[in-house]
PDB file of C-alpha atoms in Angstrom:
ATOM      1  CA  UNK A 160       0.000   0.000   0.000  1.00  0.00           C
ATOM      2  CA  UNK A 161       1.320   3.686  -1.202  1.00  0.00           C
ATOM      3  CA  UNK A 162       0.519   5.954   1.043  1.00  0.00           C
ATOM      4  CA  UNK A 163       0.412  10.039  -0.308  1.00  0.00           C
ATOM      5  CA  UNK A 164       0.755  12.810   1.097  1.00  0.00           C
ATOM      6  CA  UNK A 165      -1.878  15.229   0.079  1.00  0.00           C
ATOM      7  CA  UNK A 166      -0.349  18.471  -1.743  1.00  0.00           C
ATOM      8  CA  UNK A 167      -1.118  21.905  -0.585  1.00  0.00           C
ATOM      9  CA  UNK A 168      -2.180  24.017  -3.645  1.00  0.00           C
ATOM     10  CA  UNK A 169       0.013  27.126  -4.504  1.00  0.00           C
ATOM     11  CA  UNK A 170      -0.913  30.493  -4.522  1.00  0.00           C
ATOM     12  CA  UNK A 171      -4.638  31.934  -5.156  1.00  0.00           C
ATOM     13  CA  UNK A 172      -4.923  33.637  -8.707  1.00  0.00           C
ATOM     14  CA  UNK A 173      -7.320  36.941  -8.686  1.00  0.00           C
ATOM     15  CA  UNK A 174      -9.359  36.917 -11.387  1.00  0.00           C
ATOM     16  CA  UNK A 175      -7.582  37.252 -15.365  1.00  0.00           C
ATOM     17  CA  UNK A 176      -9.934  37.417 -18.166  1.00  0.00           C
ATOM     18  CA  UNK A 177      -9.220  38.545 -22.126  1.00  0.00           C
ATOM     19  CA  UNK A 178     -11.506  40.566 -24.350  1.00  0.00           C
ATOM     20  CA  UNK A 179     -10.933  39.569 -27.777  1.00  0.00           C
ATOM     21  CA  UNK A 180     -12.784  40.240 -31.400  1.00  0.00           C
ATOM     22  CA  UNK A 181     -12.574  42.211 -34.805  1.00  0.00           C
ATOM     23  CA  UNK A 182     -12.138  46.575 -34.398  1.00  0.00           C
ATOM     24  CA  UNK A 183     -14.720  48.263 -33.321  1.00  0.00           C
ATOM     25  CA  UNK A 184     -16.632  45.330 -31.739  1.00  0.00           C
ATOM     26  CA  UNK A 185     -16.809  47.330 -28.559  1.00  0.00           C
ATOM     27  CA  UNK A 186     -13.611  45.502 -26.497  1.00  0.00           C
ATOM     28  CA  UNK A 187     -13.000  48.242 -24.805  1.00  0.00           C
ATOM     29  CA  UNK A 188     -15.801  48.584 -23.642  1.00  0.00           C
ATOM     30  CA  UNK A 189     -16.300  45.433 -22.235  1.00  0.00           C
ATOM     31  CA  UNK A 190     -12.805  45.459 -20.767  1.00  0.00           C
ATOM     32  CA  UNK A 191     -13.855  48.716 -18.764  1.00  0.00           C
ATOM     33  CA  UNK A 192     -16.653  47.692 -17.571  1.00  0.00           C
ATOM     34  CA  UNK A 193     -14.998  44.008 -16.171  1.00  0.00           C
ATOM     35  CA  UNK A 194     -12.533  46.161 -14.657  1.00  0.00           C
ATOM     36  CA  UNK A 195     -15.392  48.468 -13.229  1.00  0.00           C
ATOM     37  CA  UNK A 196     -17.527  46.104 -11.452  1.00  0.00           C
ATOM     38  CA  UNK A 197     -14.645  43.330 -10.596  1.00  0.00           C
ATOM     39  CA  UNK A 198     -11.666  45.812  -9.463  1.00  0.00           C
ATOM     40  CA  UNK A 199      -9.123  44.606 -11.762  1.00  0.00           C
ATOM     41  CA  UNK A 200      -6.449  46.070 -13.766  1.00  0.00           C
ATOM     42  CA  UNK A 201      -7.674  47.208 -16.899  1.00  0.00           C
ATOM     43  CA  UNK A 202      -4.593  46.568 -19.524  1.00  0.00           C
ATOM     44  CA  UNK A 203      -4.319  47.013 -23.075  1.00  0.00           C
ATOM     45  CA  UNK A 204      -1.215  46.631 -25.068  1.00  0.00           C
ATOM     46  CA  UNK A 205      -0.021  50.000 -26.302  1.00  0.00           C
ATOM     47  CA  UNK A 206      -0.328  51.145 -22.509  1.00  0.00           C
ATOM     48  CA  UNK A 207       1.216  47.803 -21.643  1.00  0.00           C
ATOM     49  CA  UNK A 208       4.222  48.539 -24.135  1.00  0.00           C
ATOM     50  CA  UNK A 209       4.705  52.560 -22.508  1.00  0.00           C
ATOM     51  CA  UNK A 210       4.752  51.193 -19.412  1.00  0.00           C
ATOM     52  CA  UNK A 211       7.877  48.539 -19.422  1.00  0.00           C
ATOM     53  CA  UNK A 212       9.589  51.412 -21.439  1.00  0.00           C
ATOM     54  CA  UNK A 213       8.809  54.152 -18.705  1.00  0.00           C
ATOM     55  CA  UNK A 214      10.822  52.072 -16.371  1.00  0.00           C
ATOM     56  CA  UNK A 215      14.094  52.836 -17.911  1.00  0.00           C
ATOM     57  CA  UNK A 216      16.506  50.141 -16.445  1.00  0.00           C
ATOM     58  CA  UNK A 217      15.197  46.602 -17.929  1.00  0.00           C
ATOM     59  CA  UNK A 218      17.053  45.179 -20.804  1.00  0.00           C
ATOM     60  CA  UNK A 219      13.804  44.117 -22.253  1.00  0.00           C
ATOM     61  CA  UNK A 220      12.610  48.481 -21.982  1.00  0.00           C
ATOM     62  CA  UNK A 221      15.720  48.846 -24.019  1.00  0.00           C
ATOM     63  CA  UNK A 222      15.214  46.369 -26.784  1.00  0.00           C
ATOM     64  CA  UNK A 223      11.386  47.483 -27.248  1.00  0.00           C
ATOM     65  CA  UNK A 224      13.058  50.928 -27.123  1.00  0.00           C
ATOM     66  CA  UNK A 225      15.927  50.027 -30.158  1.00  0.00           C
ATOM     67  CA  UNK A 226      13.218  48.509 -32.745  1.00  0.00           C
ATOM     68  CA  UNK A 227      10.171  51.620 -32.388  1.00  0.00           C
ATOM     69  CA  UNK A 228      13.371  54.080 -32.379  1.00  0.00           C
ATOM     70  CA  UNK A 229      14.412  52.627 -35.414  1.00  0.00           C
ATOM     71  CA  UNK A 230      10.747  52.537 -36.955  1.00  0.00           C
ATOM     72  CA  UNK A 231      10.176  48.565 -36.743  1.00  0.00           C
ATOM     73  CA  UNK A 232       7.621  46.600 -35.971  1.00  0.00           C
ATOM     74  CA  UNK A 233       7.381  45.063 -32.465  1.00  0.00           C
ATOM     75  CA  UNK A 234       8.120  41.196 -32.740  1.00  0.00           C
ATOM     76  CA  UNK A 235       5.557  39.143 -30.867  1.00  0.00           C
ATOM     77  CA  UNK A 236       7.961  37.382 -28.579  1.00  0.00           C
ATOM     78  CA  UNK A 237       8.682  41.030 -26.895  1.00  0.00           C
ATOM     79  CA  UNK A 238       5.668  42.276 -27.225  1.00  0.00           C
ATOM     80  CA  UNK A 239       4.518  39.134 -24.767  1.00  0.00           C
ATOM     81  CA  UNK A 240       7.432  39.454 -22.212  1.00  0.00           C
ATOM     82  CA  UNK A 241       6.338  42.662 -22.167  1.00  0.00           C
ATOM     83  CA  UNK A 242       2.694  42.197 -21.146  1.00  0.00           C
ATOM     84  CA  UNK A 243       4.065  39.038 -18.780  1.00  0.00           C
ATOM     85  CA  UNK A 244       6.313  42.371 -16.225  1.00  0.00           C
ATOM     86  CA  UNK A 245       3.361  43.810 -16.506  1.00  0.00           C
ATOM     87  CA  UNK A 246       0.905  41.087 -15.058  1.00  0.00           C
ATOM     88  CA  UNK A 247       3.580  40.046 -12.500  1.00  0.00           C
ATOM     89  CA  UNK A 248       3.259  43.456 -10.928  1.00  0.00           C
ATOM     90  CA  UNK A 249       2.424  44.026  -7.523  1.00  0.00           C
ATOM     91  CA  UNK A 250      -1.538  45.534  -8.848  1.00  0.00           C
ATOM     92  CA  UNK A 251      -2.203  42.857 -11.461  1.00  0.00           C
ATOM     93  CA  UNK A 252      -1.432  40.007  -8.939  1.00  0.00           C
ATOM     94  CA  UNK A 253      -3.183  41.764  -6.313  1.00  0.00           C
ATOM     95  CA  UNK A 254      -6.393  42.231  -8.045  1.00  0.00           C
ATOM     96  CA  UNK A 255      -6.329  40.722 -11.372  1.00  0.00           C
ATOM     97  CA  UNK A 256      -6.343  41.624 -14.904  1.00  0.00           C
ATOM     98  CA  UNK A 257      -8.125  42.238 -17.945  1.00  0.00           C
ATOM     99  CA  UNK A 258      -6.598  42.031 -21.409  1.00  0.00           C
ATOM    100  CA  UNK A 259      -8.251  44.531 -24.119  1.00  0.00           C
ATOM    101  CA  UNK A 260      -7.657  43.454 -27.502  1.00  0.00           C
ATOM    102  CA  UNK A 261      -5.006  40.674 -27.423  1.00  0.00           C
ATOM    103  CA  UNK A 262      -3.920  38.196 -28.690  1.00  0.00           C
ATOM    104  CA  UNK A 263      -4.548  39.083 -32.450  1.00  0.00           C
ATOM    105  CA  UNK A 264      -2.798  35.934 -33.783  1.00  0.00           C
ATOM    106  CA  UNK A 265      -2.996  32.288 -32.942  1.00  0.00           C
ATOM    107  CA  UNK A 266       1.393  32.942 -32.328  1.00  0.00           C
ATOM    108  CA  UNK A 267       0.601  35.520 -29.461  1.00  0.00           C
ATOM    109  CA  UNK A 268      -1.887  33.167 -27.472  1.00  0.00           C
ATOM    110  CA  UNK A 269       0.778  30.306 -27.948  1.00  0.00           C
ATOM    111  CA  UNK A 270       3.340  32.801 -26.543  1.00  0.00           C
ATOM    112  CA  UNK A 271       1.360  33.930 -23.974  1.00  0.00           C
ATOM    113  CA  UNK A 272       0.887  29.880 -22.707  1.00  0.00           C
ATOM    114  CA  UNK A 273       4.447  29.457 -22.972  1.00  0.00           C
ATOM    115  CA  UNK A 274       4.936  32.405 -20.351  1.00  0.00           C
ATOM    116  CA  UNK A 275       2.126  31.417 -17.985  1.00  0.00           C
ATOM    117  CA  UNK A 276      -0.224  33.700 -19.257  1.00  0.00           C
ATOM    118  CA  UNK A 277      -3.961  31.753 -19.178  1.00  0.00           C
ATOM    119  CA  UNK A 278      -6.848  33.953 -18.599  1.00  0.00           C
ATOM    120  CA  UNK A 279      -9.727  32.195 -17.020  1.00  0.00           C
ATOM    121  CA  UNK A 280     -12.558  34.057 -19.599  1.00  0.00           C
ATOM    122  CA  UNK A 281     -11.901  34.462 -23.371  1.00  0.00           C
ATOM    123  CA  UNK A 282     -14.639  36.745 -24.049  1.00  0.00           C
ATOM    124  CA  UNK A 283     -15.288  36.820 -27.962  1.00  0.00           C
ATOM    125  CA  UNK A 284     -17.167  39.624 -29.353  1.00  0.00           C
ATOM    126  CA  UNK A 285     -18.983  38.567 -32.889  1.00  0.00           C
ATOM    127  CA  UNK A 286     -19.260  41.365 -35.681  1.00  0.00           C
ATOM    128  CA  UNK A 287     -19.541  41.527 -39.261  1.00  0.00           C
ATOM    129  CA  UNK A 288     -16.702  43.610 -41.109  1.00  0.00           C
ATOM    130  CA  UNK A 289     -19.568  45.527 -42.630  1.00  0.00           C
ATOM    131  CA  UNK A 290     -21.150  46.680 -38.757  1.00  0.00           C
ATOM    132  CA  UNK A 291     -17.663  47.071 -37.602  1.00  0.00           C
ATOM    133  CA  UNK A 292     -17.168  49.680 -40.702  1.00  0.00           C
ATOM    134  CA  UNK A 293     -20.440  51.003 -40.086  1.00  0.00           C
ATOM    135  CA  UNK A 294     -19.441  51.827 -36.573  1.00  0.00           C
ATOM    136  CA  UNK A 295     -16.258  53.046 -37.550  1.00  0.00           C
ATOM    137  CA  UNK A 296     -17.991  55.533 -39.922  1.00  0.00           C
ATOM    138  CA  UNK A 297     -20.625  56.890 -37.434  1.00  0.00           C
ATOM    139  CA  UNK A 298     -17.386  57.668 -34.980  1.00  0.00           C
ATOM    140  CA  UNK A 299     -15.266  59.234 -37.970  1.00  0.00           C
ATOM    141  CA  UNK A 300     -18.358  61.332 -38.502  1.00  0.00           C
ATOM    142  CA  UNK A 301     -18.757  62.279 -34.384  1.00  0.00           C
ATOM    143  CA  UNK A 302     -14.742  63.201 -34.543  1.00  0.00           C
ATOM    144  CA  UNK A 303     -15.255  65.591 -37.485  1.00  0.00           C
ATOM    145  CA  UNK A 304     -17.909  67.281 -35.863  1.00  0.00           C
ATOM    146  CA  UNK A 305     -15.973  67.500 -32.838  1.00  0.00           C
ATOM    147  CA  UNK A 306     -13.211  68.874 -35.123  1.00  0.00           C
ATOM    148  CA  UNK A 307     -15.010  70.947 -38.073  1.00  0.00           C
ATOM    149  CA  UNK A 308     -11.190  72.489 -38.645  1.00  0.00           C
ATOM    150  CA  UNK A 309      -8.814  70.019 -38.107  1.00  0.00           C
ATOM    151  CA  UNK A 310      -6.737  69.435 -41.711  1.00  0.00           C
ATOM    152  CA  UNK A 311      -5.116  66.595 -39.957  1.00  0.00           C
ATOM    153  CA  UNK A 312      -6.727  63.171 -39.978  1.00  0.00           C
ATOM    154  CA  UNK A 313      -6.672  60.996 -37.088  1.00  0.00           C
ATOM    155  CA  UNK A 314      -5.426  57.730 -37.620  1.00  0.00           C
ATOM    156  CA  UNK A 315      -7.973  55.948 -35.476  1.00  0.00           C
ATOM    157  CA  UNK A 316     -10.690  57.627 -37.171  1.00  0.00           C
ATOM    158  CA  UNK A 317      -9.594  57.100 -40.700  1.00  0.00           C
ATOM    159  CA  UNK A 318     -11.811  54.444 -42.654  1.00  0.00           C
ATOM    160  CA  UNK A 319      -9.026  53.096 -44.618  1.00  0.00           C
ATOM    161  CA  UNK A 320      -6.812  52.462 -41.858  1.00  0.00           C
ATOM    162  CA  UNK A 321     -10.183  50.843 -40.164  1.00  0.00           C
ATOM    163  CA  UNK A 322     -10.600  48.353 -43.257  1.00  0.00           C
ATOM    164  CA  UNK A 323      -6.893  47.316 -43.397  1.00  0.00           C
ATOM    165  CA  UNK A 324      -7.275  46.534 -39.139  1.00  0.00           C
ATOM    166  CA  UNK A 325     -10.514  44.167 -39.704  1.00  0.00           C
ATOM    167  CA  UNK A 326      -9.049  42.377 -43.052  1.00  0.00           C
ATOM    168  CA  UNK A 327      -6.001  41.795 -41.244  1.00  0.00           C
ATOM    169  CA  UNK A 328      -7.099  41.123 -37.878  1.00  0.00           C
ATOM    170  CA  UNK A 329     -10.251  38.792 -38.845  1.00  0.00           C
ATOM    171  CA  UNK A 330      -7.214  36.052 -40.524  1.00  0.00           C
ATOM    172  CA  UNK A 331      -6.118  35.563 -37.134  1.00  0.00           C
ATOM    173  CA  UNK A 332      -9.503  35.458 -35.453  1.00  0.00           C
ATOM    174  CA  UNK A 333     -11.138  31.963 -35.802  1.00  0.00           C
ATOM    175  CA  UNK A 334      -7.860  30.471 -35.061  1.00  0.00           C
ATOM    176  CA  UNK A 335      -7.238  32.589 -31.641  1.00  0.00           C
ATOM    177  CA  UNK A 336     -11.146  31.164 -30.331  1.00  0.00           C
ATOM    178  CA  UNK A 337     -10.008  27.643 -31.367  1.00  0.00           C
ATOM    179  CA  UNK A 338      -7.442  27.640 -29.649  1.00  0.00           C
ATOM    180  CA  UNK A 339      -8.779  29.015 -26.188  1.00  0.00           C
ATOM    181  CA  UNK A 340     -11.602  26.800 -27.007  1.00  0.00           C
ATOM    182  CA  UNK A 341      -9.722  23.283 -27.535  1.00  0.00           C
ATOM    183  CA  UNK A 342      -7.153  23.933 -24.951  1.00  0.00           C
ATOM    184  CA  UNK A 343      -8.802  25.766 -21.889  1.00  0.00           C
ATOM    185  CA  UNK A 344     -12.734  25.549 -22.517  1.00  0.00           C
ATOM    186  CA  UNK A 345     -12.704  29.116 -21.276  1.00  0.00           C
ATOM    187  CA  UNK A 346     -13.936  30.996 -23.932  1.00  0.00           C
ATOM    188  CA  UNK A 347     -17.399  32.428 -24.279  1.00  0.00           C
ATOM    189  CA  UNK A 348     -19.013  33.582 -27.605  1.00  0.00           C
ATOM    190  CA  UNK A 349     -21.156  36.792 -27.666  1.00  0.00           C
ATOM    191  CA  UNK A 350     -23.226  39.124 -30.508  1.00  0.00           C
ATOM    192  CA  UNK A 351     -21.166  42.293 -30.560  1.00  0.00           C
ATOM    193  CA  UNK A 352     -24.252  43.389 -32.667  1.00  0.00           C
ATOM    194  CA  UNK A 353     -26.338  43.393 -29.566  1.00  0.00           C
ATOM    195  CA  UNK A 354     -26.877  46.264 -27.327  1.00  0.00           C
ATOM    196  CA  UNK A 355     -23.807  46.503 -24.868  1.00  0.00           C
ATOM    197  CA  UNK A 356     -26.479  45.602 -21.711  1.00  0.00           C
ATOM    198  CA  UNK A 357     -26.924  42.663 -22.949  1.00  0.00           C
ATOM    199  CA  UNK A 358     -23.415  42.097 -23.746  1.00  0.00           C
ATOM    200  CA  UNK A 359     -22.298  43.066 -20.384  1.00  0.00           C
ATOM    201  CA  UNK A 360     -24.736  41.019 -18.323  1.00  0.00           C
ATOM    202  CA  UNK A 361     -23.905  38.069 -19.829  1.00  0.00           C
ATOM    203  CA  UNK A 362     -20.016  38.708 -19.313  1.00  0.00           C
ATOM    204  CA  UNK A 363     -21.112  39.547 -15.296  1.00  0.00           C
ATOM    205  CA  UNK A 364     -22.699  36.317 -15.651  1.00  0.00           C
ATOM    206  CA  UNK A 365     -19.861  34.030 -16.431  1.00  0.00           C
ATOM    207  CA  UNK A 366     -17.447  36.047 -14.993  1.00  0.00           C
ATOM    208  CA  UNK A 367     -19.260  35.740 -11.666  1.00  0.00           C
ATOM    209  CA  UNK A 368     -19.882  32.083 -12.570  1.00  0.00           C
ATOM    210  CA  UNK A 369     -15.889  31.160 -13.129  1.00  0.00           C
ATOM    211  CA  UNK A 370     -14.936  33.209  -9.727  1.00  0.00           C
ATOM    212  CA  UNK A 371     -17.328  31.468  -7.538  1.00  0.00           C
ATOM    213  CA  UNK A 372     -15.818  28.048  -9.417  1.00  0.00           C
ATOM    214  CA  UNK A 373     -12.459  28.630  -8.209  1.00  0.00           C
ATOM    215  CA  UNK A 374     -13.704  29.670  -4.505  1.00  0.00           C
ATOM    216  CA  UNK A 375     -15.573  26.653  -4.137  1.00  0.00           C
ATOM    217  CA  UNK A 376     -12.458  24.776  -5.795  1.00  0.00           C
ATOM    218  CA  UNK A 377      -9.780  26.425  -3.411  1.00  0.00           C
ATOM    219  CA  UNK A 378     -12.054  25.883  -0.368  1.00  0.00           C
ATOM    220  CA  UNK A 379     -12.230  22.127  -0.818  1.00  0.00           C
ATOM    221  CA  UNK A 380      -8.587  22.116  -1.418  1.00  0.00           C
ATOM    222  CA  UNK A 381      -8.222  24.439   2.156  1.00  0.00           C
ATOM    223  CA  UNK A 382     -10.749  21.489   3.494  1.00  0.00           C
ATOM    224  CA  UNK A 383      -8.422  18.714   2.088  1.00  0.00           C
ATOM    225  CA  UNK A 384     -11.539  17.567   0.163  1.00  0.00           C
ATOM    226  CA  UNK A 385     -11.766  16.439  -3.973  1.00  0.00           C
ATOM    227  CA  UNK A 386     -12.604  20.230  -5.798  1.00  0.00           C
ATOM    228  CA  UNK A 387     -13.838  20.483  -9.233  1.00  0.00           C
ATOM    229  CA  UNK A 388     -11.092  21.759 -11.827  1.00  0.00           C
ATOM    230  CA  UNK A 389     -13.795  22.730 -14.247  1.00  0.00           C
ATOM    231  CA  UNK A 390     -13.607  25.921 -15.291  1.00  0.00           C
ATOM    232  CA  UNK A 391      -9.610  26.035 -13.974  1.00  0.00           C
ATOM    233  CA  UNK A 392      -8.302  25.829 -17.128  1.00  0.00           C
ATOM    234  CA  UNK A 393      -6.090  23.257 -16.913  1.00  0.00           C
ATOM    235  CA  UNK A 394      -5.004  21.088 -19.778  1.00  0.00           C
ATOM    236  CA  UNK A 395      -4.965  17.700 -20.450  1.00  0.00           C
ATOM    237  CA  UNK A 396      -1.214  17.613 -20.525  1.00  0.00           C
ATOM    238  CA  UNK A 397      -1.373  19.731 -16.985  1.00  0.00           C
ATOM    239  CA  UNK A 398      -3.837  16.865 -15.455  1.00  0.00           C
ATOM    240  CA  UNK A 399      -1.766  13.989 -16.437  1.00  0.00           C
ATOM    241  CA  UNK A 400       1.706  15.751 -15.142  1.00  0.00           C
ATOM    242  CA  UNK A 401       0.033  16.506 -11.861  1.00  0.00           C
ATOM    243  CA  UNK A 402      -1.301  13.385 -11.126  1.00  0.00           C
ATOM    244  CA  UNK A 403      -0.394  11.446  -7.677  1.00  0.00           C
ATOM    245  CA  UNK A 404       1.408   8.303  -7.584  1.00  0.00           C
ATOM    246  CA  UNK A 405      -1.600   6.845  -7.390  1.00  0.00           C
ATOM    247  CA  UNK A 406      -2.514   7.773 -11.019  1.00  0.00           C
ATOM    248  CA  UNK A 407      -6.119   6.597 -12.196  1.00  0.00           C
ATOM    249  CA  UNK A 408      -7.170   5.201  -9.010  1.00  0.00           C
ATOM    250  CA  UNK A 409      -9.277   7.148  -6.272  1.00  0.00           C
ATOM    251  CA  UNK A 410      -7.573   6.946  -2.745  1.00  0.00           C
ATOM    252  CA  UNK A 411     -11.417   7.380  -1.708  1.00  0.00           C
ATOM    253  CA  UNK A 412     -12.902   4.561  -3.696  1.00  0.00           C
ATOM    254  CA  UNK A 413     -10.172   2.071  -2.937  1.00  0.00           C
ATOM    255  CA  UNK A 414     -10.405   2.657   0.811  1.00  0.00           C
ATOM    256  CA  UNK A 415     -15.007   2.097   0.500  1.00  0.00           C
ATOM    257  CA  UNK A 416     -14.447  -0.616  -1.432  1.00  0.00           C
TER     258      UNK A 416
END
């Protein structure tokens, strides 16, 4: 007879969740309101990028700094170690994140796994390239009345720029939900066409649904008892490597029967 000594779990993770979905879909908007009612950090990548450059003295500040000096184009494997200092700091493992707008590209996910980057809630916002264009318009339209004498476009109000976004964007789209969706289970597919109430009560709803998961999960651990690991994202590959010695068999069942 083995006998096993029951593992403590590690350290509680706050709540991490990742708005994702074509331009103009209304992300943002989801990501601030996430951040509003569950008191997380509200992150999205160009703030992410300013901030690890702000601090001066990293190696990785430096080598974002060298390739937008020079006018290139961030490489994704930065861009991610970026966004992984910023998640480890002292706010974002305090009170959790949310991610506005990334990943783009099935690469970036994949990157983000291999630095321990797994948000609990993929939220997917659905929208036609022709609605996000026709949002895009009726905001070009609001700036230029804002700005009747501006002779200097903005580049996030310019309908070209728009097109090129969603055309390039949408290739990497389908392949980011698989992804989430074959690996984790955690992703949750919503009409961006709808009105953003009913967006944003059904995020509240499995947002609040995957928190009070993982409480009940981490209390039965606390109580030595069996917890669910549904919706902890964990991977097949995760469950078999963390397995006890006793592998298939159930301490409990062997010792009733």
């Amino acid at each position: 007879v083995t006998y096993v000594k029951p593992r403590r779990a590690g350290a509680r993770r706050p709540y991490q969740a990742c708005v994702v979905g074509l331009p103009k879909a209304g992300k943002s908007t989801v990501a601030r309101h996430i951040a509003a009612e569950f008191g997380v950090v509200h992150l999205d990548m160009p703030a992410v990028i300013e901030s690890v450059i702000e601090k001066g003295d990293t190696e990785l500040g430096a080598s974002i700094n060298t390739h937008l000096a020079t006018g290139q184009s961030l490489p994704d494997d930065l861009t991610v170690k970026a966004l992984r200092m910023v998640t480890e700091s002292t706010a974002c493992l305090k009170q959790g994140w949310v991610l506005d707008g990334f990943p783009v590209t099935l690469k970036q996910a994949s990157l983000m796994a291999d630095n321990g980057i797994v948000p609990a809630n993929v939220f997917s916002l659905g929208v036609t390239p022709e609605e996000g264009m026709a949002r895009g318009t009726l905001d070009s339209a609001e700036m230029d009345a804002l700005n009747p004498t501006s002779e200097i476009p903005d580049p996030d109000f310019d309908l070209s720029t728009l097109w090129k976004r969603i055309q390039a964007e949408g290739k990497g789209r389908d392949a980011v939900d698989r992804h989430y969706a074959g690996q984790y289970e955690n992703v949750h597919f919503l009409d961006g066409a709808k009105s953003k109430w009913f967006v944003e009560d059904e995020v509240s709803k499995h947002a609040k649904l995957n928190i009070q998961a993982r409480r009940m999960y981490w209390q039965a651990v606390h109580e030595m008892r069996c917890g669910a690991i549904w919706p902890m994202c964990v991977t097949p590959a995760t469950f078999f490597e963390k397995r006890s010695k006793l592998g298939d068999f159930c301490p409990v069942s062997l010792t009733l029967h």
